[in-house]
Structure formats: C-alpha cells, structure tokens
PDB file of C-alpha atoms and ligand atoms in Angstrom:
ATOM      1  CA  UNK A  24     -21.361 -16.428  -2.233  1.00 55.00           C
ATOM      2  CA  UNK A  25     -21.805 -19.546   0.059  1.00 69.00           C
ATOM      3  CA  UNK A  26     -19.120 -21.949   0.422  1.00 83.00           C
ATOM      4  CA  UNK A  27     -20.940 -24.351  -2.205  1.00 89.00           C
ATOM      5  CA  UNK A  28     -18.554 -25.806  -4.580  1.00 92.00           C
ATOM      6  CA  UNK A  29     -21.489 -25.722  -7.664  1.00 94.00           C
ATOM      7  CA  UNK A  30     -21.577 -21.492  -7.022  1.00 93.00           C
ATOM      8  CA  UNK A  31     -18.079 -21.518  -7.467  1.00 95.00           C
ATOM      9  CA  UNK A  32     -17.819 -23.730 -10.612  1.00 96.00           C
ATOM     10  CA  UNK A  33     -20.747 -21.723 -11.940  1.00 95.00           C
ATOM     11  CA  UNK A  34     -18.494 -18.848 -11.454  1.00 94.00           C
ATOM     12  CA  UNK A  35     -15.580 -20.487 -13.240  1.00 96.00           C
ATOM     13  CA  UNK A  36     -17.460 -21.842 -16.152  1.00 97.00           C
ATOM     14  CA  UNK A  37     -18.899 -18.512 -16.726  1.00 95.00           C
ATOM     15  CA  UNK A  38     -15.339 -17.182 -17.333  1.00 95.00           C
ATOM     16  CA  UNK A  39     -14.818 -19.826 -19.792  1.00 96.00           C
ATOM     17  CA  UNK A  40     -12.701 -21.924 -18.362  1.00 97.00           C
ATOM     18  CA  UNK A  41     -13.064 -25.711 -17.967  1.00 98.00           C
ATOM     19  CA  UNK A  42     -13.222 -27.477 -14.119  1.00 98.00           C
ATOM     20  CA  UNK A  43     -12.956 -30.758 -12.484  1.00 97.00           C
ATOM     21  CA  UNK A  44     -13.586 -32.799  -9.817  1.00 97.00           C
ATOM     22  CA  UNK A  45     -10.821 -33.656  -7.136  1.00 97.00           C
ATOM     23  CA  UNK A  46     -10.631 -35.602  -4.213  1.00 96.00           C
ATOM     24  CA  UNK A  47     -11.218 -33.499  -0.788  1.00 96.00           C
ATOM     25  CA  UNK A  48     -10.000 -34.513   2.628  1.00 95.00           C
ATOM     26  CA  UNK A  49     -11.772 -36.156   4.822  1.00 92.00           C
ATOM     27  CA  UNK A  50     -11.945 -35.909   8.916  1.00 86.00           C
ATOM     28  CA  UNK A  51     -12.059 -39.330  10.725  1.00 84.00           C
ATOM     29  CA  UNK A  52     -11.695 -40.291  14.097  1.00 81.00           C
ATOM     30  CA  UNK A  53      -8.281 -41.566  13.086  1.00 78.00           C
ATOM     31  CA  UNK A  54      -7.179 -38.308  11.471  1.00 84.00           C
ATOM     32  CA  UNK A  55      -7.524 -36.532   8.219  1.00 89.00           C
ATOM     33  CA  UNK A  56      -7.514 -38.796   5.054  1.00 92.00           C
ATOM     34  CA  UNK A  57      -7.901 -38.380   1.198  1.00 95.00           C
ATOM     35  CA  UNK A  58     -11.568 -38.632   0.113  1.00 94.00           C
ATOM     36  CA  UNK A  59     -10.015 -41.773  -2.730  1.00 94.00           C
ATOM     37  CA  UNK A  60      -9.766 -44.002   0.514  1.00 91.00           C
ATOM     38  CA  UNK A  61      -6.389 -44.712  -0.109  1.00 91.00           C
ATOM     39  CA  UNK A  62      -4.212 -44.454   3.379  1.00 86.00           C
ATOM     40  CA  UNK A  63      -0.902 -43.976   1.678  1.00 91.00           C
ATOM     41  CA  UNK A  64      -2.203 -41.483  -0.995  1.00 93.00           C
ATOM     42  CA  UNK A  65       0.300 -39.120  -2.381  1.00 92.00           C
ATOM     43  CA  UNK A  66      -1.655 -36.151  -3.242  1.00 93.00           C
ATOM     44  CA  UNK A  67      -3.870 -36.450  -0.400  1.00 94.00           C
ATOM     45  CA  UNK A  68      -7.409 -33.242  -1.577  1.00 94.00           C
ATOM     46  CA  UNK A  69      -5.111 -32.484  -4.673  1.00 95.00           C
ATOM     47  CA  UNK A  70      -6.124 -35.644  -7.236  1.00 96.00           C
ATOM     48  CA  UNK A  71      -8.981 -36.224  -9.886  1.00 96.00           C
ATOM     49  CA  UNK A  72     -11.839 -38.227  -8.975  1.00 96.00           C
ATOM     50  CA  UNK A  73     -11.345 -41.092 -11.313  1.00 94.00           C
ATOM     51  CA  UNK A  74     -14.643 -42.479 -10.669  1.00 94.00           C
ATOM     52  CA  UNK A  75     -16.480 -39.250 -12.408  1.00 95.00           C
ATOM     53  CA  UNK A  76     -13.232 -37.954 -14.214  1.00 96.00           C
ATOM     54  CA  UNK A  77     -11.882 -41.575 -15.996  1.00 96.00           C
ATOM     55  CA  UNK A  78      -9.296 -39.876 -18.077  1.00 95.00           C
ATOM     56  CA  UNK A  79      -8.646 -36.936 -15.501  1.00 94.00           C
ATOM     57  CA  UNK A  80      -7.932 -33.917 -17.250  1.00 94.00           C
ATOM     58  CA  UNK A  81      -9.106 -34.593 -20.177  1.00 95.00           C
ATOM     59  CA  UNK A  82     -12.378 -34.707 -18.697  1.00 97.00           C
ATOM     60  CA  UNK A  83     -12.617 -31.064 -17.789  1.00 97.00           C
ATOM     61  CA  UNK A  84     -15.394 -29.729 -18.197  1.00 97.00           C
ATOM     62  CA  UNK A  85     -17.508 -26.662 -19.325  1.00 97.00           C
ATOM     63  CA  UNK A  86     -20.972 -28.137 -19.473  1.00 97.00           C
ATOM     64  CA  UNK A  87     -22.662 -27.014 -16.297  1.00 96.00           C
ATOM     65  CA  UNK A  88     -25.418 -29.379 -16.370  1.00 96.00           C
ATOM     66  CA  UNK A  89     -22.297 -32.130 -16.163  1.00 97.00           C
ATOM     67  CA  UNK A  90     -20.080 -29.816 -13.631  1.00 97.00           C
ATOM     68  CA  UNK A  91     -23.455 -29.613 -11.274  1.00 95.00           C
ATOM     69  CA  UNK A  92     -23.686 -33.207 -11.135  1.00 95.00           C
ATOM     70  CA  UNK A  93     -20.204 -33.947  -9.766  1.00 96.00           C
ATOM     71  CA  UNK A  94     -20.713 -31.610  -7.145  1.00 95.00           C
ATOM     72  CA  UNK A  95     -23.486 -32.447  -6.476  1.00 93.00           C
ATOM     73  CA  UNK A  96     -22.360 -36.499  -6.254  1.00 84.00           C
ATOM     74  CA  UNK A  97     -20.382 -35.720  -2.947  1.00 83.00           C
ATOM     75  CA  UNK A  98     -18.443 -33.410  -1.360  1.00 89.00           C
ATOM     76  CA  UNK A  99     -15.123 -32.508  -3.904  1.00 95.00           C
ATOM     77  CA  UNK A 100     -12.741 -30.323  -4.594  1.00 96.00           C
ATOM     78  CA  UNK A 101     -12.958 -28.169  -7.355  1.00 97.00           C
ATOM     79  CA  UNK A 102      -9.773 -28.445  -9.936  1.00 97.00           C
ATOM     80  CA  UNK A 103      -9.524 -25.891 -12.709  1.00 98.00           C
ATOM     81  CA  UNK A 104      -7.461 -27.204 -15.869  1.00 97.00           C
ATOM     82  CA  UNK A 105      -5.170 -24.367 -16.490  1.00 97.00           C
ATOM     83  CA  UNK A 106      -3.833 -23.982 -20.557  1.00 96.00           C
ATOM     84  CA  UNK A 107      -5.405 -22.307 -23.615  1.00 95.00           C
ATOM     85  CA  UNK A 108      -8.550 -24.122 -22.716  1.00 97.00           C
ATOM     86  CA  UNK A 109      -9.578 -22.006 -19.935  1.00 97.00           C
ATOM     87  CA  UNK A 110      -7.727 -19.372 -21.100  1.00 97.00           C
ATOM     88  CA  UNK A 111      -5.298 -18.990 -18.384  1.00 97.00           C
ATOM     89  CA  UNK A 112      -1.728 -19.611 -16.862  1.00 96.00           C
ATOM     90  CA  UNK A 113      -1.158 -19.639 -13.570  1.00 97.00           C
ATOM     91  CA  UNK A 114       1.873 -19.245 -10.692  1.00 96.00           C
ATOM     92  CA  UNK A 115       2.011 -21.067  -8.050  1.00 96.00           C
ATOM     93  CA  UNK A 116       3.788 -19.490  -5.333  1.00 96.00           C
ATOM     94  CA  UNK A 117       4.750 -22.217  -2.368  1.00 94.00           C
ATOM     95  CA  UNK A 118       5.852 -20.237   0.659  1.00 92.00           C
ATOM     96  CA  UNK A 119       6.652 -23.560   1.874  1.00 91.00           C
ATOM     97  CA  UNK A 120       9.416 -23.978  -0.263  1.00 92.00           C
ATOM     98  CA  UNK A 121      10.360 -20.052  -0.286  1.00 93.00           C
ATOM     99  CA  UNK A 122       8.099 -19.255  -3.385  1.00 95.00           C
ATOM    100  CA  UNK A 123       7.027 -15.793  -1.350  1.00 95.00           C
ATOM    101  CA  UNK A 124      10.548 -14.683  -1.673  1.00 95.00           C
ATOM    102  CA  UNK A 125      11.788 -15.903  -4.868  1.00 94.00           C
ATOM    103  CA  UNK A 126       8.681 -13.479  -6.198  1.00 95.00           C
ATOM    104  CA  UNK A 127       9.692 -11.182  -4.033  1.00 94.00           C
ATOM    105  CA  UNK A 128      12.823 -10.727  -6.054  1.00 91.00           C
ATOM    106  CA  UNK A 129      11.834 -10.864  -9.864  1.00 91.00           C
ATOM    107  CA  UNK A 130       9.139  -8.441  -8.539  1.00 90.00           C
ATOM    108  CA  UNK A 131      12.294  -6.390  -7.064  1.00 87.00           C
ATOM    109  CA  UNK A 132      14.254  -7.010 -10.345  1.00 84.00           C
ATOM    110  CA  UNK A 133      11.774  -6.570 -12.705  1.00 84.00           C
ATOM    111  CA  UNK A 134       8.879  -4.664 -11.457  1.00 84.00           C
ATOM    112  CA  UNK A 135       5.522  -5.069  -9.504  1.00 88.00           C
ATOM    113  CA  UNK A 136       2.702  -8.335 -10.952  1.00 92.00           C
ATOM    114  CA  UNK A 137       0.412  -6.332 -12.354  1.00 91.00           C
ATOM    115  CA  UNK A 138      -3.375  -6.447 -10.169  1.00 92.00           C
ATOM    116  CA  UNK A 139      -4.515  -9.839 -11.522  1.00 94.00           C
ATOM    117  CA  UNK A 140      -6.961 -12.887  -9.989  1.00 95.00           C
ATOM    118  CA  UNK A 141      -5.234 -14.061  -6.803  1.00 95.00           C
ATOM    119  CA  UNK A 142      -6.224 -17.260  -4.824  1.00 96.00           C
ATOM    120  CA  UNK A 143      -5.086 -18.075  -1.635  1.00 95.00           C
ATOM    121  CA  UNK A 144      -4.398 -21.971  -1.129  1.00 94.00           C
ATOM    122  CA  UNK A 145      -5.457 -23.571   1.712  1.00 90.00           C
ATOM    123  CA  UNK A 146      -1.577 -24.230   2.317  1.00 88.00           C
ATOM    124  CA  UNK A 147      -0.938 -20.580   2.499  1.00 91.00           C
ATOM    125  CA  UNK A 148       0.431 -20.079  -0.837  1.00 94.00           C
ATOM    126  CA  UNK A 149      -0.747 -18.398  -3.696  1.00 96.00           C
ATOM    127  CA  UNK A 150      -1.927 -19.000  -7.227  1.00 97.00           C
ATOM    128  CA  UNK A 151      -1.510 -15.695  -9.767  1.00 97.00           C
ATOM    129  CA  UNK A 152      -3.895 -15.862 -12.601  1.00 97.00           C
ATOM    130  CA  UNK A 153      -2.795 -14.721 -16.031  1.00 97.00           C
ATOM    131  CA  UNK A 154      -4.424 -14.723 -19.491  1.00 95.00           C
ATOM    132  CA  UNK A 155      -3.336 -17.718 -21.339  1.00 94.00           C
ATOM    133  CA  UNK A 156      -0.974 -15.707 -24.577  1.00 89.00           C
ATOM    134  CA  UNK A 157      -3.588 -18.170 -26.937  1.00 85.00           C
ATOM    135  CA  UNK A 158      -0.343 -17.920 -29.812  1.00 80.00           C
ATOM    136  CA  UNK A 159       1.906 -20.948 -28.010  1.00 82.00           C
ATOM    137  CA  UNK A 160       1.679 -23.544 -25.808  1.00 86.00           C
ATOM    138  CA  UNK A 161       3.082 -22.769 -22.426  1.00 90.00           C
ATOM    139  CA  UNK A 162       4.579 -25.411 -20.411  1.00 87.00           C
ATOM    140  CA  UNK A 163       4.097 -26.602 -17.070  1.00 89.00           C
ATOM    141  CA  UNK A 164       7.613 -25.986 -15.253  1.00 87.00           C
ATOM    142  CA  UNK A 165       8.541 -26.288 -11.296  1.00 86.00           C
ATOM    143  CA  UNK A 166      11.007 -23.826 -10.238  1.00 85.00           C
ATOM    144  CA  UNK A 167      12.209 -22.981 -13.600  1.00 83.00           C
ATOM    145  CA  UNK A 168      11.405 -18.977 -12.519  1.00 87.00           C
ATOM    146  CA  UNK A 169      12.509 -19.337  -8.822  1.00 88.00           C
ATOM    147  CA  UNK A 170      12.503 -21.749  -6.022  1.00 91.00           C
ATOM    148  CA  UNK A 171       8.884 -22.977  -4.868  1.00 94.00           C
ATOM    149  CA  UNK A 172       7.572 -21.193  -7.654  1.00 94.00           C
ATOM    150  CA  UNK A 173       5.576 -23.282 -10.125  1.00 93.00           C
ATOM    151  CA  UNK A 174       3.917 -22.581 -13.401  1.00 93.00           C
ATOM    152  CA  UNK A 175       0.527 -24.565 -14.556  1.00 95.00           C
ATOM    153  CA  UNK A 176       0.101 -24.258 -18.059  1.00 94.00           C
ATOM    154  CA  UNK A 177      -1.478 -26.092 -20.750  1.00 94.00           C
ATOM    155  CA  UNK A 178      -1.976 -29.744 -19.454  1.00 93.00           C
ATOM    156  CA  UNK A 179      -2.134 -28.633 -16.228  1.00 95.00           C
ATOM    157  CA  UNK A 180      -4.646 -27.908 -13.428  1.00 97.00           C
ATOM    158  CA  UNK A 181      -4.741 -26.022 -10.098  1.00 97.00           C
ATOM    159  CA  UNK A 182      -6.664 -26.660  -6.833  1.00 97.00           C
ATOM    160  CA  UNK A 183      -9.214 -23.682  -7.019  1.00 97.00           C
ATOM    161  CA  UNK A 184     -11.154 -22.115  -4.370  1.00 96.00           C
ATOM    162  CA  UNK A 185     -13.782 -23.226  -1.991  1.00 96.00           C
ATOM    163  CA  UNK A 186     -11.711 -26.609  -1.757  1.00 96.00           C
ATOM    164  CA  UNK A 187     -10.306 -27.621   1.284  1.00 95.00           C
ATOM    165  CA  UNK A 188      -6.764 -28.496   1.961  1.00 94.00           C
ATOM    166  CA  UNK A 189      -5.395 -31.216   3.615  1.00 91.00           C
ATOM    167  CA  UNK A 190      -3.986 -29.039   6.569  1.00 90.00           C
ATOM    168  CA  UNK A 191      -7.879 -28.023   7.135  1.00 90.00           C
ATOM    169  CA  UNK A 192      -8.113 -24.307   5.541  1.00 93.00           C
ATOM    170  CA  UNK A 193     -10.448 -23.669   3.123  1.00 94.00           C
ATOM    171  CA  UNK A 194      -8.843 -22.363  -0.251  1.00 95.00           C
ATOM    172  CA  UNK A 195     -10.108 -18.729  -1.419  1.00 94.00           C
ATOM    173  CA  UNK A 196     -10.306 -16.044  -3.775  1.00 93.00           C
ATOM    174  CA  UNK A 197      -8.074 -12.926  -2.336  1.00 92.00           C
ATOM    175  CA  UNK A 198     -10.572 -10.435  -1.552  1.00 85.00           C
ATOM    176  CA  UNK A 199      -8.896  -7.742  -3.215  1.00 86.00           C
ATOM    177  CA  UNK A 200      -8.669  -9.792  -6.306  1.00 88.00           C
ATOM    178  CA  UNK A 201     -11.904 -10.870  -6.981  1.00 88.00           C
ATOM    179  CA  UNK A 202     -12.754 -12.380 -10.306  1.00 90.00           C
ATOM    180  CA  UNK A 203     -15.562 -10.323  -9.732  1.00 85.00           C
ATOM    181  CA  UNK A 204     -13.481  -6.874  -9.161  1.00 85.00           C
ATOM    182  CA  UNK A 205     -10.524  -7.198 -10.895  1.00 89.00           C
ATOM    183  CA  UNK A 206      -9.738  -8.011 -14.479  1.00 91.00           C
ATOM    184  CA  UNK A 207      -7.774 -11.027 -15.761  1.00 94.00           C
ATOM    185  CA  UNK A 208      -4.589  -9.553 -16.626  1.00 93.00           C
ATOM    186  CA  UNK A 209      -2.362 -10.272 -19.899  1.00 92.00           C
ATOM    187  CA  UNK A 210       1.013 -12.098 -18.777  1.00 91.00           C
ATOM    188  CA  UNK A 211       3.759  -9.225 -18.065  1.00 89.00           C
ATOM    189  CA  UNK A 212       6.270  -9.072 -20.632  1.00 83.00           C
ATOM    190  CA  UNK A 213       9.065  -9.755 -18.520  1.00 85.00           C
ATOM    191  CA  UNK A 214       7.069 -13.151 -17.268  1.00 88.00           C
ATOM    192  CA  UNK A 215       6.769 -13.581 -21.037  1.00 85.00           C
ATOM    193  CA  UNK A 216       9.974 -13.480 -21.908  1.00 81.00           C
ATOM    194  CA  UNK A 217      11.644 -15.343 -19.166  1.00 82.00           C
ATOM    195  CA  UNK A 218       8.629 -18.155 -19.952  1.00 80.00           C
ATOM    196  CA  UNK A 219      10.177 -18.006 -23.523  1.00 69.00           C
ATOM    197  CA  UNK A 220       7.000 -16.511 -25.296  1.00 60.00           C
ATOM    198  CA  UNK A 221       7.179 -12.879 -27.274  1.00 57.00           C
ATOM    199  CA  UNK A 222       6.293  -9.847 -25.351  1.00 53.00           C
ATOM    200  CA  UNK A 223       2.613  -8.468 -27.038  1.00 54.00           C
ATOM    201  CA  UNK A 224       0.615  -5.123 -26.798  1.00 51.00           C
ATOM    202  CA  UNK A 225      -1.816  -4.966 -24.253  1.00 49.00           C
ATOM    203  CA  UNK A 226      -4.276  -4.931 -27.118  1.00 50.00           C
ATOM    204  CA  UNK A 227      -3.015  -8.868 -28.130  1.00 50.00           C
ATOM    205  CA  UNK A 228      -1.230  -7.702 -31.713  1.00 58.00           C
ATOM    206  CA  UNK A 229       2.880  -8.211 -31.781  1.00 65.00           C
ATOM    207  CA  UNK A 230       5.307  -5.278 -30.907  1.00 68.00           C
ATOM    208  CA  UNK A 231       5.379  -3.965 -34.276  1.00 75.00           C
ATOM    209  CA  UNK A 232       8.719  -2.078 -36.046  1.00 77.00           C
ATOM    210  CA  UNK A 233       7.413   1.078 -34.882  1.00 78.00           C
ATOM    211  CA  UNK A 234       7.183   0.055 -30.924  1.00 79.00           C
ATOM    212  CA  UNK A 235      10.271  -1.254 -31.039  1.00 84.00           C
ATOM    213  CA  UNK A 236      11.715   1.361 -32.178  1.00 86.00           C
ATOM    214  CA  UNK A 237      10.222   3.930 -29.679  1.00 83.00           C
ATOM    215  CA  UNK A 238      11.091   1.398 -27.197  1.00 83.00           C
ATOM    216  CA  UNK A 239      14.645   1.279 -28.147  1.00 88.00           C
ATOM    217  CA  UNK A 240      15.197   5.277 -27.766  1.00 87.00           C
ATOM    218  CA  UNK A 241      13.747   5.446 -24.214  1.00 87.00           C
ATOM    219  CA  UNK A 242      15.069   5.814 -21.055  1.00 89.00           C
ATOM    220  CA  UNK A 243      14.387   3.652 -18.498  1.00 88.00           C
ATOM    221  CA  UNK A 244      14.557   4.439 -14.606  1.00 84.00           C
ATOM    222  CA  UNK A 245      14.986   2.208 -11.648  1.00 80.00           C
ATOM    223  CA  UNK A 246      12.079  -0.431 -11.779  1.00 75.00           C
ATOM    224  CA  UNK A 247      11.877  -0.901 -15.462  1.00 80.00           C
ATOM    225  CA  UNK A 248      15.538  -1.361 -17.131  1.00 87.00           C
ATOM    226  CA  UNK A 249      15.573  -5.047 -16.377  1.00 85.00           C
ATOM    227  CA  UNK A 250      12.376  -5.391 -17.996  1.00 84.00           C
ATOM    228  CA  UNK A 251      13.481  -3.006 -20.752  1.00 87.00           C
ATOM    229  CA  UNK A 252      16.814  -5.351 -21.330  1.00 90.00           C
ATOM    230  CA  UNK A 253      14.718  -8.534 -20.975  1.00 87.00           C
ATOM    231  CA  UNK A 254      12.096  -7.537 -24.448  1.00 87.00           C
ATOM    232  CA  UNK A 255      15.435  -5.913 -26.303  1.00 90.00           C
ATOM    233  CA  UNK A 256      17.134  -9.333 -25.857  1.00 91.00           C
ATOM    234  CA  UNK A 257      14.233 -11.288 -26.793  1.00 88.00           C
ATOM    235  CA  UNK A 258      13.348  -9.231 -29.894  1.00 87.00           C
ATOM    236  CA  UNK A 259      17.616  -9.551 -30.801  1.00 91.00           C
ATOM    237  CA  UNK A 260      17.905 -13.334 -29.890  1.00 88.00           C
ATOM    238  CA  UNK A 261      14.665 -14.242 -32.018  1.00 85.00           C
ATOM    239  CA  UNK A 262      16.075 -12.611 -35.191  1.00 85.00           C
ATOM    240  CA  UNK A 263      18.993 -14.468 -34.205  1.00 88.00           C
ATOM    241  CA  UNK A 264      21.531 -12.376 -33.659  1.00 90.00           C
ATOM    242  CA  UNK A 265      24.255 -13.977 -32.174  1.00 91.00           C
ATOM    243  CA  UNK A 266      24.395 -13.948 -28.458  1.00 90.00           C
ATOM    244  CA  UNK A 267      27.342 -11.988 -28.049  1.00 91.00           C
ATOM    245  CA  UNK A 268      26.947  -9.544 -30.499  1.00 93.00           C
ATOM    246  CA  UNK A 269      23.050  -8.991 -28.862  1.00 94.00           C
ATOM    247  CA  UNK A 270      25.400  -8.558 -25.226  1.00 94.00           C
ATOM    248  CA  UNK A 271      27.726  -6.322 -26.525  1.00 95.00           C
ATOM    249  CA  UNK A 272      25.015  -3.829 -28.613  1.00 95.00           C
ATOM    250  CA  UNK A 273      22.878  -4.324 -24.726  1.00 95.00           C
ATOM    251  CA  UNK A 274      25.941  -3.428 -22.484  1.00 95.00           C
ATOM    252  CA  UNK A 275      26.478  -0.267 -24.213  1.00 95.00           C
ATOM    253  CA  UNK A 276      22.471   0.362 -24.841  1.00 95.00           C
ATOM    254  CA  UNK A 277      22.454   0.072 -20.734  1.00 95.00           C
ATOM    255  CA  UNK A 278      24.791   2.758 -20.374  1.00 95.00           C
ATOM    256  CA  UNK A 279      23.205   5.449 -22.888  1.00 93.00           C
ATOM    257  CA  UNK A 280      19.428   4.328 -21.852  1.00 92.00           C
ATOM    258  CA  UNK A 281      19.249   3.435 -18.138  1.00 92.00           C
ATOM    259  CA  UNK A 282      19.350   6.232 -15.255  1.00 91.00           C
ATOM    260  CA  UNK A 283      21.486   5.131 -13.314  1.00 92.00           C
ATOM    261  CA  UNK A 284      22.816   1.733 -15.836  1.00 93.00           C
ATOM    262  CA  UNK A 285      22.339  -1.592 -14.152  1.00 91.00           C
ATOM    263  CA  UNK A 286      25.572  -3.419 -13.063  1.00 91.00           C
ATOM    264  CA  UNK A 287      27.204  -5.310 -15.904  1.00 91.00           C
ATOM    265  CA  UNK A 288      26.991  -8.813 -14.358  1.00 90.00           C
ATOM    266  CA  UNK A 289      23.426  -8.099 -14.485  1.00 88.00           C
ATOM    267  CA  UNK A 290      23.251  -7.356 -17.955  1.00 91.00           C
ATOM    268  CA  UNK A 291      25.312 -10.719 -19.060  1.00 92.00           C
ATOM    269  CA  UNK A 292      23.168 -12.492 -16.880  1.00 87.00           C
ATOM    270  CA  UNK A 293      19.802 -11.708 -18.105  1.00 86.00           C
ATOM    271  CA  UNK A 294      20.913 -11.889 -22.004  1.00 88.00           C
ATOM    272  CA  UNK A 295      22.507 -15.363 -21.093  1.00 87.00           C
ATOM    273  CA  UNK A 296      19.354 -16.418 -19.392  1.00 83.00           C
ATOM    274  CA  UNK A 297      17.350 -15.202 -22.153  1.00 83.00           C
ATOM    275  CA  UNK A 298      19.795 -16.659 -24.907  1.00 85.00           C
ATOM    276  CA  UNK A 299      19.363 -20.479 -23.229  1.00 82.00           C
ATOM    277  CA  UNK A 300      15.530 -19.795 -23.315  1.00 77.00           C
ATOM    278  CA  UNK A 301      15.796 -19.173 -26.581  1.00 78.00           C
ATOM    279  CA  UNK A 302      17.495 -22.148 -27.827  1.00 77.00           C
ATOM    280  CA  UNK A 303      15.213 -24.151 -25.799  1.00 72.00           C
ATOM    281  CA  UNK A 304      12.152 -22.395 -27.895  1.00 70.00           C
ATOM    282  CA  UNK A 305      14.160 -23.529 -30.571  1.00 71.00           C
ATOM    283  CA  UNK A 306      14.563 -26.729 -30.135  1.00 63.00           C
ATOM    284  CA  UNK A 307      11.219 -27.315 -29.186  1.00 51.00           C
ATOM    285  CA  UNK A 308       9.384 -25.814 -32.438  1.00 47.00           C
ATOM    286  CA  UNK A 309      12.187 -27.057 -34.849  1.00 42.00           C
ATOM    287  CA  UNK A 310      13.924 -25.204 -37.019  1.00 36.00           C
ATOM    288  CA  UNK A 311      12.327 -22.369 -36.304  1.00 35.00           C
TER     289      UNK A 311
HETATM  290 ZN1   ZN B 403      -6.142 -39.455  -2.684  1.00 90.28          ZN
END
C-alpha cells in the first residue's frame, strides 16, 4: 500500500468506520507549520479541516465518493472518529508523558492486551484499537487509567495512519498488527470494568448465572487474580451490594481462590476503585 491517504481511507471505510479530514504540517523555509495557516495554532497536523469538515466531527464520513474528494483536495491528514460509529475505542498511549509505562503496569497487574490493531503515531506513541462494546456509550477520558494514557471514545477521533506528525514521522499501522492480519479485538474485561462497562462473552451476550458461577469456583494463578477480583466486584457492586460487604466476601474469596492470594491492600484497592466507578455509572444513567 502506497503512502496515499485515499488507499488508506479506503481501507478504513471498508471496516466501517467513519474518517475525516485534518490539517497536516507543512515544511517552509521558516520551519514546520500547521497546514490551517495559523502561526500560533494549538494542535498544529492534529485539527479538522473546517473548510471541508464545517461542523468537524460530525462530518465524518463513510461515503467514499465524499472521503476521495477531501483527499484528493490537498494534502491532509486522515482523522478517524472513534465511538459506536466506527465501531471502535481506542488507547492512546503517550510515551511522552509516561503512557508506555503506566501500560506497562495494568498489563503487569492485570494481564497481557490481547493482539489487537496497533498504530504507531508519528510522536512515537501508540493507539490500541478495540471493538466499540455497541451496549453504552464510552467516554473520552485523559489519564483516568494511568498517566499519558488517553481513551477516545464516542465523540472522539484519533490521528490515523499515513498522516504526518508535526515532529516529521509519518504515522503507521504496526506491522505485526495489521488491520489486514490481525482481528479487531473485543475490549478485555478488566479494561471493561475499570472503563465502568460490564465484562461480556467473547461471543457479545452478558456473563450469564451459569458463567458466573463457574467463574466464582475457579482458581486463579499469578496473571489473572486481579482480573478475576476486578469482574467479581463489578458483577457484586452492580447488584448493589454494599461496598464493604462486596470487600469483605472478596478478601476471603482471595484467600480460598488465588494461588498464591494477592496482598490485601491490593484487594481494597481494586474493589474501592471499582466501587467509585460504579457510582459514577450511576450517576451518569440515573437511578439506575
Ligand atoms: Zn492548525
């Protein structure tokens, strides 16, 4: 595939999701500069094109006879709007602001990202594509799951690959997880819990009685009790059992279930964390 930002937006359309177009930099004599003219600009290669994209976002597109012309208008960066309308979520991992390492340690806590569509940004981060849950809205947060890690949601976009970044690298799709190659995969369900949605089958349907309860008389070795005490909170703080009780039945669950048990501060800290993500969901659907 050449470098031609129509191959690549044919490539994203046919995976159903919806792109844009966003200002590129530009090299001048006097330096690199934001293709919107604009000296001063604060998202220099990262902004919509207003002139073709009036309402920004909104004007995402999956009509390819509309996405070819804007790329074929000038030379822009290609934005993909992230949400339930392309049908994905994704992380943004800023190295820059130690994103590599806070994902080092959920990864370390709660177990490897499963193989998944990986682009690197021209910044030297990383976006990590996941399939939107299509049951809730998920929110666009900054740092809410570490430091310098980001979450684009619904309402949100990402700078996709071949667009160029402002430093002068080229943004692109991690060769070892091609959209071509690899599938899209479904959001873990420790991501899914600590983002505040219900943990699902891999087939899409809920955890029904039946999987909880095979999940409850498990035992879980090194690399999977945190996630194992992360869905048995969720699934206890969403019938609403009250916080402490749901600690106290999970403190003594740890001991009987995990080989070896994780530390106790660990335990109180993941129900807690879970708990305030619940009342948040809460809140935010109302009376729920
Ligand atoms: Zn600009």
């Amino acid at each position: 595939m050449t470098d031609d930002p129509r191959n690549f937006a044919r490539l994203y359309l046919s995976l159903g999701m919806a792109v844009l177009p966003v200002h590129a930099p530009v090299v001048l004599a006097g330096g690199t500069r934001c293709s919107c003219g604009k000296a001063d600009c604060r998202q220099p290669g990262k902004h919509p094109v207003a002139r073709l994209v009036p309402h920004g976002l909104k004007n995402a597109s999956k009509d390819p006879t509309t996405v070819d012309g804007w790329f074929s208008a000038g030379r822009y960066n290609i934005g993909i709007a992230t949400g339930s309308i392309s049908g994905i979520v994704a992380l943004d991992i800023d190295p820059r602001h130690a994103g590599d390492e806070a994902l080092a340690r959920l990864e370390e806590k709660y177990g490897q990202l499963p193989v998944t569509w990986r682009f690197l940004t021209g910044g030297g981060g990383e976006h990590i594509l996941f399939r939107h849950p299509k049951d809730r809205k998920i929110a666009n947060s900054a740092g809410a799951l570490g430091r310098g890690i980001d979450l684009r949601g619904d309402g949100g976009y990402i700078v996709a690959p071949p667009s160029l970044h402002i430093c002068g690298r080229s943004y692109a799709i991690s060769v070892d997880h091609h959209l071509d190659e690899v599938p899209l995969s479904d959001l873990p369900s420790w991501l899914s819990e600590l983002l505040g949605t219900p943990a699902r089958r891999k087939d899409g349907a809920k955890a029904r009685p039946r999987d909880w309860r095979a999940h409850v008389v498990r035992r879980y070795a090194e690399g999977a009790r945190n996630d194992a005490i992360v869905r048995l909170a969720g699934h206890l703080l969403r019938a609403r059992v009250d916080p402490r009780v749901c600690l106290s039945l999970l403190a003594s669950w740890n001991k009987e279930h995990c080989a070896p048990p994780l530390d106790d501060e660990e335990v109180v800290v993941t129900v807690r964390s879970i708990a305030a993500r619940e009342v948040a969901r809460r809140g935010y659907r109302h009376a729920d």
